[in-house]
Amino acid sequence: MSFSLLKHIHPLAVGAYRCHAYSSAPLGVMNQVLAEVMDSIKAAGTYKPERVITTKQAAQIKVQGNNKDILNFCANNYLGLSSNLEVIEAAKESLDLYGNGLSSVRFICGTQDIHKELEHKIAKFHGRDDAILYISCFDANAGIFETLLGREDAVLSDELNHASIIDGIRLCSAERHRYKHMNMQDLEEKLQATQKCRMRLIVTDGVFSMDGDVSPLREICDLADKYNSLVFIDECHATGFLGATGRGTEEFIGVEGRCHIINSTLGKALGGAAGGYTTGPQSLIDILRQKSRPYLFSNSLPPPIVAAASKVFDLITQDNSLIAKVTSNTKRFRDKITAAGFEVWGKDHPICPIMLGEASLAGRFAEEMLDRDIYVIGFSFPVVPKGLARIRVQISAAHSEEEIDRAVDAFIEVGKKLEVIP
């Protein structure tokens, strides 16, 4: 029976062909509940529509319904490598050599030589013993805490850590303590209170993605030494571009090698596709391969993504010019937007949150910017706390100085129109 005929038949008469033969009563309850939730989201001004991009990810893109070239200032494409020709070619070559995917988890028949080569490159890049790949850093964060920590242990997490860290910690049976954001006094008090525990793991983002602020890693590591604790750092918004050679927050702060465990992503600066990893002591990586559930029960990272990420590591270890470019672009934007009178959070990082307060204002501001061919997004609750809505600008090495200045000029124009700045 053809689909064209099926759609003219009453659903109850379709029988075996019907693909949605569920009971209408519980579905009605679900629909009502979800409709009420959706209405509340829209009433609060926190509904998040998805704009559709019709081009590759780059500094200039096109958006569905708009034939103009739009400047993109909200991607995690910090080094501009998402559409780099060498990276794309590496991915294409891997399709011919290794296929599209493995149809398997790693421990069955899902490990190719390129997976091991990339893990070796990652470990060498960070100066660690070994590394383990995941489909995403969300999975890496979901897999580590449950594997490492037991009831005899304690985990101490910054209150503004990424949602994936929060969810990962929920899976473990350790004592859970949340310290105030970057507050070393509060962290020390919690370290003192957990001295009876077998292990203490301090958990922090290297860079906090909504605020653009960098973790006080030196002070954290000093406290870890003082109280015999481990340090875990999530480097998703640092790896590849923060620090003189892109080694991340450790290099940026000047505490290389002091963090025991690093989790990061291949899906931002390092090619922009997908994938995450944990790198650290050999004993930890070995046990993750045996017990980490997202690793054991998820398909292997596809060969094109592995090959592309491997090429990115080659590029950034051979040449630091893209790192220097994103650094200079960041300074240019931050200096000009601050001089214009905007409140900008964070410091010396390509994440530049321009604070607006109200969710509805952030949404309207983003639409006004799109009218001026600048693509930015308003962030509001629940992504950020209520009353702290913002436009999060993200700077890339792919932006030219002229494009940075165009964005600043548009911000000033809209800021004056909406009475954000005088």
Short mmCIF file of C-alpha atoms in Angstrom, two decimals:
data_model
loop_
_atom_site.label_atom_id
_atom_site.label_comp_id
_atom_site.label_asym_id
_atom_site.label_seq_id
_atom_site.Cartn_x
_atom_site.Cartn_y
_atom_site.Cartn_z
CA MET A 1 0.00 0.00 0.00
CA SER A 2 1.48 3.36 -0.97
CA PHE A 3 1.87 6.24 1.46
CA SER A 4 -0.29 8.44 -0.78
CA LEU A 5 -3.15 5.96 -0.33
CA LEU A 6 -2.49 5.49 3.37
CA LYS A 7 -2.97 9.16 4.19
CA HIS A 8 -6.54 9.08 2.85
CA ILE A 9 -7.58 6.13 5.05
CA HIS A 10 -9.10 6.70 8.48
CA PRO A 11 -6.41 5.97 11.13
CA LEU A 12 -8.46 3.22 12.77
CA ALA A 13 -8.69 1.36 9.43
CA VAL A 14 -4.97 1.36 8.73
CA GLY A 15 -4.24 -1.49 11.13
CA ALA A 16 -0.74 -2.86 10.72
CA TYR A 17 0.30 0.12 8.59
CA ARG A 18 -0.54 2.59 11.31
CA CYS A 19 2.67 3.88 12.92
CA HIS A 20 1.06 5.74 15.84
CA ALA A 21 -1.53 3.36 17.26
CA TYR A 22 -1.17 4.51 20.86
CA SER A 23 -3.99 5.11 23.31
CA SER A 24 -5.42 8.60 23.01
CA ALA A 25 -6.25 9.02 26.69
CA PRO A 26 -2.71 9.11 28.15
CA LEU A 27 -1.54 11.04 25.10
CA GLY A 28 -4.18 13.68 25.82
CA VAL A 29 -2.90 14.04 29.38
CA MET A 30 0.66 14.34 28.15
CA ASN A 31 -0.27 16.93 25.54
CA GLN A 32 -2.12 19.00 28.12
CA VAL A 33 0.79 18.90 30.57
CA LEU A 34 3.33 19.83 27.91
CA ALA A 35 1.11 22.58 26.50
CA GLU A 36 0.92 24.18 29.94
CA VAL A 37 4.70 24.02 30.27
CA MET A 38 5.17 25.49 26.78
CA ASP A 39 2.69 28.29 27.51
CA SER A 40 4.63 29.19 30.66
CA ILE A 41 7.90 29.25 28.73
CA LYS A 42 6.45 31.59 26.13
CA ALA A 43 4.78 33.77 28.76
CA ALA A 44 8.11 34.19 30.53
CA GLY A 45 9.78 35.25 27.29
CA THR A 46 12.22 32.33 27.43
CA TYR A 47 11.03 30.41 24.37
CA LYS A 48 13.99 29.59 22.14
CA PRO A 49 13.25 29.43 18.40
CA GLU A 50 15.83 27.74 16.21
CA ARG A 51 17.14 29.70 13.26
CA VAL A 52 18.03 27.49 10.30
CA ILE A 53 21.45 27.97 8.71
CA THR A 54 21.68 27.04 5.02
CA THR A 55 25.48 27.15 4.63
CA LYS A 56 28.54 25.64 6.26
CA GLN A 57 29.61 27.01 9.64
CA ALA A 58 31.85 30.04 9.12
CA ALA A 59 32.31 33.70 10.00
CA GLN A 60 29.78 34.48 7.24
CA ILE A 61 26.68 32.32 6.89
CA LYS A 62 23.22 32.41 5.36
CA VAL A 63 20.01 31.96 7.32
CA GLN A 64 16.81 30.44 5.96
CA GLY A 65 14.48 33.14 4.69
CA ASN A 66 17.30 35.64 4.28
CA ASN A 67 19.54 35.76 1.21
CA LYS A 68 22.03 38.18 2.76
CA ASP A 69 25.44 37.19 4.08
CA ILE A 70 25.16 37.19 7.87
CA LEU A 71 28.11 37.65 10.23
CA ASN A 72 28.07 34.85 12.79
CA PHE A 73 29.10 35.86 16.31
CA CYS A 74 27.62 33.02 18.35
CA ALA A 75 29.44 29.83 17.31
CA ASN A 76 32.00 27.88 19.34
CA ASN A 77 34.15 27.92 16.21
CA TYR A 78 36.97 29.68 18.04
CA LEU A 79 39.76 28.85 15.59
CA GLY A 80 37.57 28.97 12.48
CA LEU A 81 38.40 25.33 11.70
CA SER A 82 34.86 23.96 11.33
CA SER A 83 35.08 24.42 7.55
CA ASN A 84 38.85 24.42 7.11
CA LEU A 85 39.74 22.81 3.78
CA GLU A 86 42.54 20.62 5.20
CA VAL A 87 40.24 19.39 7.95
CA ILE A 88 37.46 18.62 5.47
CA GLU A 89 39.86 16.78 3.17
CA ALA A 90 41.10 14.63 6.05
CA ALA A 91 37.51 13.67 6.82
CA LYS A 92 36.83 12.84 3.15
CA GLU A 93 39.92 10.65 2.88
CA SER A 94 38.91 8.72 5.99
CA LEU A 95 35.56 7.85 4.42
CA ASP A 96 37.37 5.98 1.65
CA LEU A 97 39.88 4.33 3.98
CA TYR A 98 37.79 3.59 7.09
CA GLY A 99 34.15 3.96 6.10
CA ASN A 100 31.33 6.00 7.56
CA GLY A 101 31.08 4.30 10.93
CA LEU A 102 31.87 1.21 12.97
CA SER A 103 28.38 -0.09 13.85
CA SER A 104 29.87 -1.14 17.16
CA VAL A 105 31.06 -0.03 20.54
CA ARG A 106 34.79 0.19 21.11
CA PHE A 107 35.38 -3.08 22.99
CA ILE A 108 33.56 -5.31 20.47
CA CYS A 109 34.78 -4.29 17.01
CA GLY A 110 34.74 -0.51 17.13
CA THR A 111 38.38 0.44 17.64
CA GLN A 112 40.44 1.37 14.58
CA ASP A 113 44.05 2.45 14.51
CA ILE A 114 42.98 6.07 13.95
CA HIS A 115 41.09 6.03 17.28
CA LYS A 116 44.24 4.99 19.12
CA GLU A 117 46.34 7.51 17.17
CA LEU A 118 44.00 10.36 18.12
CA GLU A 119 43.98 9.30 21.77
CA HIS A 120 47.78 9.34 21.73
CA LYS A 121 47.82 12.84 20.17
CA ILE A 122 45.38 14.13 22.79
CA ALA A 123 47.43 12.71 25.67
CA LYS A 124 50.65 14.13 24.23
CA PHE A 125 49.03 17.53 23.61
CA HIS A 126 47.99 17.77 27.28
CA GLY A 127 51.11 16.07 28.66
CA ARG A 128 49.15 13.19 30.21
CA ASP A 129 49.57 9.41 30.28
CA ASP A 130 46.66 8.44 28.05
CA ALA A 131 43.26 9.53 26.75
CA ILE A 132 39.89 7.94 26.01
CA LEU A 133 37.42 9.10 23.34
CA TYR A 134 33.68 9.56 23.75
CA ILE A 135 30.89 10.55 21.37
CA SER A 136 30.67 13.89 23.21
CA CYS A 137 32.11 15.62 26.25
CA PHE A 138 28.63 15.36 27.75
CA ASP A 139 29.18 11.59 27.65
CA ALA A 140 32.70 11.97 29.05
CA ASN A 141 31.28 13.93 31.98
CA ALA A 142 28.47 11.41 32.38
CA GLY A 143 30.94 8.54 32.53
CA ILE A 144 33.69 9.64 34.88
CA PHE A 145 32.21 10.44 38.29
CA GLU A 146 30.21 7.23 38.69
CA THR A 147 33.26 5.22 37.65
CA LEU A 148 35.79 7.01 39.85
CA LEU A 149 33.92 7.85 43.04
CA GLY A 150 32.21 5.68 45.65
CA ARG A 151 30.30 6.22 48.88
CA GLU A 152 33.55 6.75 50.77
CA ASP A 153 34.49 9.73 48.59
CA ALA A 154 33.44 13.37 48.18
CA VAL A 155 33.00 15.58 45.13
CA LEU A 156 33.17 19.38 45.44
CA SER A 157 31.73 21.20 42.44
CA ASP A 158 31.51 24.88 41.49
CA GLU A 159 27.86 25.96 41.55
CA LEU A 160 28.04 27.26 37.97
CA ASN A 161 29.60 24.18 36.40
CA HIS A 162 28.15 22.99 33.10
CA ALA A 163 24.92 20.98 33.08
CA SER A 164 26.78 17.88 31.90
CA ILE A 165 28.98 18.00 35.00
CA ILE A 166 25.93 18.40 37.23
CA ASP A 167 24.20 15.46 35.56
CA GLY A 168 27.34 13.32 35.75
CA ILE A 169 27.79 14.00 39.46
CA ARG A 170 24.17 13.02 40.10
CA LEU A 171 25.02 9.52 38.88
CA CYS A 172 27.73 8.90 41.45
CA SER A 173 27.29 7.76 45.05
CA ALA A 174 29.88 10.09 46.60
CA GLU A 175 29.09 12.87 49.05
CA ARG A 176 28.15 15.88 46.94
CA HIS A 177 29.14 19.41 47.87
CA ARG A 178 28.55 22.55 45.83
CA TYR A 179 30.78 25.53 46.54
CA LYS A 180 29.97 29.14 45.67
CA HIS A 181 31.15 30.24 42.26
CA MET A 182 34.94 30.66 42.27
CA ASN A 183 34.81 31.24 46.05
CA MET A 184 37.98 29.77 47.50
CA GLN A 185 36.96 30.35 51.11
CA ASP A 186 33.81 28.31 50.62
CA LEU A 187 35.75 25.60 48.80
CA GLU A 188 38.31 25.40 51.61
CA GLU A 189 35.58 25.07 54.23
CA LYS A 190 34.07 22.18 52.32
CA LEU A 191 37.47 20.55 51.90
CA GLN A 192 37.98 20.77 55.64
CA ALA A 193 34.57 19.19 56.24
CA THR A 194 35.33 16.22 53.99
CA GLN A 195 38.73 15.19 55.36
CA LYS A 196 37.25 11.94 56.62
CA CYS A 197 36.52 10.86 53.05
CA ARG A 198 38.78 8.46 51.14
CA MET A 199 39.13 10.75 48.09
CA ARG A 200 38.12 14.35 47.46
CA LEU A 201 37.60 15.50 43.88
CA ILE A 202 37.40 19.24 43.15
CA VAL A 203 35.43 19.81 39.95
CA THR A 204 35.51 23.02 37.94
CA ASP A 205 35.01 24.34 34.45
CA GLY A 206 38.20 25.87 33.09
CA VAL A 207 36.12 28.60 31.50
CA PHE A 208 32.48 29.10 32.44
CA SER A 209 30.60 29.17 29.16
CA MET A 210 27.83 31.58 30.09
CA ASP A 211 29.93 34.14 31.96
CA GLY A 212 33.24 33.96 30.10
CA ASP A 213 35.23 33.94 33.34
CA VAL A 214 38.28 31.77 33.88
CA SER A 215 38.54 29.47 36.87
CA PRO A 216 41.02 30.51 39.61
CA LEU A 217 42.95 27.36 38.89
CA ARG A 218 46.14 28.24 40.77
CA GLU A 219 44.23 28.76 44.01
CA ILE A 220 42.19 25.59 43.43
CA CYS A 221 45.34 23.53 42.88
CA ASP A 222 46.96 25.05 45.97
CA LEU A 223 43.94 24.03 48.06
CA ALA A 224 44.00 20.57 46.49
CA ASP A 225 47.64 20.18 47.56
CA LYS A 226 46.88 21.47 51.05
CA TYR A 227 43.95 19.09 51.56
CA ASN A 228 45.25 16.09 49.60
CA SER A 229 42.59 16.30 46.90
CA LEU A 230 42.25 15.60 43.19
CA VAL A 231 41.41 18.28 40.61
CA PHE A 232 39.12 17.73 37.62
CA ILE A 233 38.75 20.42 34.96
CA ASP A 234 36.36 20.65 32.01
CA GLU A 235 38.21 22.42 29.20
CA CYS A 236 35.54 22.58 26.48
CA HIS A 237 35.84 26.36 26.16
CA ALA A 238 39.63 26.44 26.44
CA THR A 239 41.27 23.55 24.60
CA GLY A 240 42.99 24.57 21.39
CA PHE A 241 42.93 28.34 21.78
CA LEU A 242 43.41 29.48 25.40
CA GLY A 243 47.02 29.94 26.40
CA ALA A 244 49.97 30.73 24.15
CA THR A 245 49.91 27.31 22.47
CA GLY A 246 46.25 26.44 23.08
CA ARG A 247 46.89 24.01 25.93
CA GLY A 248 44.00 25.56 27.84
CA THR A 249 43.43 27.00 31.28
CA GLU A 250 46.48 25.39 32.86
CA GLU A 251 48.75 27.13 30.35
CA PHE A 252 46.76 30.38 30.49
CA ILE A 253 47.09 30.53 34.30
CA GLY A 254 50.61 29.07 34.40
CA VAL A 255 49.90 25.86 36.33
CA GLU A 256 50.74 23.28 33.67
CA GLY A 257 50.39 19.70 34.83
CA ARG A 258 48.69 20.40 38.15
CA CYS A 259 45.21 19.16 37.24
CA HIS A 260 44.83 15.42 37.62
CA ILE A 261 41.97 14.94 35.13
CA ILE A 262 41.02 16.90 32.01
CA ASN A 263 37.79 16.44 30.08
CA SER A 264 37.27 18.33 26.85
CA THR A 265 35.56 18.36 23.48
CA LEU A 266 36.38 17.98 19.82
CA GLY A 267 33.16 19.80 18.95
CA LYS A 268 34.18 23.41 19.49
CA ALA A 269 37.62 24.79 18.61
CA LEU A 270 38.95 21.40 17.47
CA GLY A 271 36.97 21.07 14.25
CA GLY A 272 33.47 21.74 15.50
CA ALA A 273 31.91 18.36 14.72
CA ALA A 274 31.47 16.05 17.71
CA GLY A 275 33.41 13.96 20.18
CA GLY A 276 34.85 14.37 23.64
CA TYR A 277 37.56 12.84 25.76
CA THR A 278 39.09 12.28 29.17
CA THR A 279 42.85 12.50 29.57
CA GLY A 280 44.83 11.81 32.73
CA PRO A 281 46.62 9.07 34.68
CA GLN A 282 46.92 5.64 33.05
CA SER A 283 45.12 3.96 35.93
CA LEU A 284 42.06 6.17 35.41
CA ILE A 285 41.92 5.74 31.63
CA ASP A 286 42.27 1.97 31.99
CA ILE A 287 39.35 1.72 34.42
CA LEU A 288 37.18 4.02 32.30
CA ARG A 289 37.61 1.61 29.39
CA GLN A 290 36.30 -1.16 31.63
CA LYS A 291 33.51 0.58 33.55
CA SER A 292 32.45 3.91 32.01
CA ARG A 293 28.91 3.29 30.78
CA PRO A 294 28.75 5.92 27.99
CA TYR A 295 31.99 4.47 26.60
CA LEU A 296 30.86 0.86 26.87
CA PHE A 297 27.36 1.33 25.50
CA SER A 298 27.76 4.01 22.79
CA ASN A 299 28.97 3.55 19.23
CA SER A 300 32.54 4.49 18.45
CA LEU A 301 33.30 7.98 17.23
CA PRO A 302 32.87 7.90 13.41
CA PRO A 303 36.09 7.78 11.35
CA PRO A 304 35.55 11.11 9.53
CA ILE A 305 35.27 12.93 12.87
CA VAL A 306 38.34 11.14 14.23
CA ALA A 307 40.40 11.98 11.15
CA ALA A 308 39.27 15.61 11.12
CA ALA A 309 40.10 16.09 14.81
CA SER A 310 43.48 14.45 14.31
CA LYS A 311 44.24 16.91 11.51
CA VAL A 312 43.27 19.81 13.76
CA PHE A 313 45.77 18.70 16.40
CA ASP A 314 48.44 18.57 13.69
CA LEU A 315 47.57 22.10 12.56
CA ILE A 316 47.56 23.77 15.97
CA THR A 317 50.74 22.06 17.17
CA GLN A 318 52.59 23.18 14.05
CA ASP A 319 51.35 26.78 13.93
CA ASN A 320 50.06 29.10 16.67
CA SER A 321 48.87 31.88 14.35
CA LEU A 322 45.16 31.08 14.72
CA ILE A 323 45.51 31.19 18.50
CA ALA A 324 47.17 34.61 18.24
CA LYS A 325 44.42 35.78 15.89
CA VAL A 326 41.51 34.86 18.13
CA THR A 327 43.33 36.48 21.05
CA SER A 328 43.81 39.77 19.21
CA ASN A 329 40.23 39.71 17.88
CA THR A 330 38.95 39.18 21.40
CA LYS A 331 40.87 42.15 22.76
CA ARG A 332 39.64 44.36 19.92
CA PHE A 333 35.99 43.48 20.48
CA ARG A 334 36.12 43.67 24.29
CA ASP A 335 37.92 47.02 24.28
CA LYS A 336 35.49 48.62 21.80
CA ILE A 337 32.26 47.22 23.26
CA THR A 338 33.28 48.21 26.79
CA ALA A 339 34.20 51.72 25.65
CA ALA A 340 30.72 52.00 24.12
CA GLY A 341 29.18 51.60 27.57
CA PHE A 342 28.01 47.98 27.59
CA GLU A 343 28.39 45.76 30.65
CA VAL A 344 30.57 42.86 29.52
CA TRP A 345 31.34 39.94 31.81
CA GLY A 346 34.43 37.75 31.78
CA LYS A 347 37.96 38.77 30.94
CA ASP A 348 40.42 38.03 28.14
CA HIS A 349 38.24 35.25 26.69
CA PRO A 350 36.40 35.02 23.33
CA ILE A 351 33.13 34.45 25.21
CA CYS A 352 31.87 38.00 25.72
CA PRO A 353 28.52 38.09 27.60
CA ILE A 354 26.81 41.45 27.08
CA MET A 355 24.46 41.76 30.05
CA LEU A 356 20.88 42.94 29.44
CA GLY A 357 18.90 41.57 32.39
CA GLU A 358 15.45 40.79 31.03
CA ALA A 359 14.81 37.79 28.78
CA SER A 360 12.44 39.66 26.49
CA LEU A 361 15.02 42.41 25.97
CA ALA A 362 17.70 39.86 25.08
CA GLY A 363 15.41 38.23 22.53
CA ARG A 364 14.44 41.54 20.95
CA PHE A 365 18.07 42.69 20.90
CA ALA A 366 19.08 39.53 19.01
CA GLU A 367 16.35 40.08 16.42
CA GLU A 368 17.41 43.70 15.91
CA MET A 369 20.98 42.53 15.39
CA LEU A 370 19.86 40.00 12.77
CA ASP A 371 18.09 42.83 10.96
CA ARG A 372 21.57 44.37 10.71
CA ASP A 373 23.07 41.10 9.41
CA ILE A 374 24.71 40.12 12.69
CA TYR A 375 23.83 36.67 14.08
CA VAL A 376 23.81 36.57 17.88
CA ILE A 377 21.50 34.81 20.33
CA GLY A 378 19.85 35.97 23.53
CA PHE A 379 20.41 33.66 26.51
CA SER A 380 17.88 33.56 29.31
CA PHE A 381 16.48 31.25 31.99
CA PRO A 382 16.90 28.28 32.38
CA VAL A 383 20.25 28.51 30.56
CA VAL A 384 21.23 31.43 32.83
CA PRO A 385 19.64 32.62 36.11
CA LYS A 386 16.49 34.73 35.97
CA GLY A 387 17.25 38.44 35.65
CA LEU A 388 20.66 37.79 34.07
CA ALA A 389 19.69 37.47 30.41
CA ARG A 390 22.39 38.39 27.95
CA ILE A 391 23.72 38.32 24.42
CA ARG A 392 26.66 35.95 24.42
CA VAL A 393 29.09 37.04 21.72
CA GLN A 394 31.76 34.56 20.68
CA ILE A 395 34.82 35.70 18.80
CA SER A 396 36.61 33.57 16.21
CA ALA A 397 39.98 33.64 14.49
CA ALA A 398 37.94 33.57 11.27
CA HIS A 399 36.62 37.09 11.90
CA SER A 400 38.42 39.98 10.23
CA GLU A 401 39.02 43.25 12.07
CA GLU A 402 36.47 44.89 9.77
CA GLU A 403 33.88 42.29 10.77
CA ILE A 404 34.62 42.86 14.46
CA ASP A 405 34.08 46.59 13.96
CA ARG A 406 30.82 46.01 12.05
CA ALA A 407 29.49 43.96 14.93
CA VAL A 408 30.44 46.64 17.46
CA ASP A 409 28.77 49.34 15.37
CA ALA A 410 25.58 47.26 15.18
CA PHE A 411 25.62 46.71 18.95
CA ILE A 412 25.94 50.45 19.53
CA GLU A 413 23.08 51.23 17.15
CA VAL A 414 20.74 48.66 18.70
CA GLY A 415 21.89 49.49 22.22
CA LYS A 416 20.89 53.10 21.75
CA LYS A 417 17.59 52.21 20.10
CA LEU A 418 16.61 49.91 22.98
CA GLU A 419 18.03 52.33 25.59
CA VAL A 420 20.64 49.87 26.87
CA ILE A 421 23.36 52.49 26.48
CA PRO A 422 22.99 56.30 26.33
#
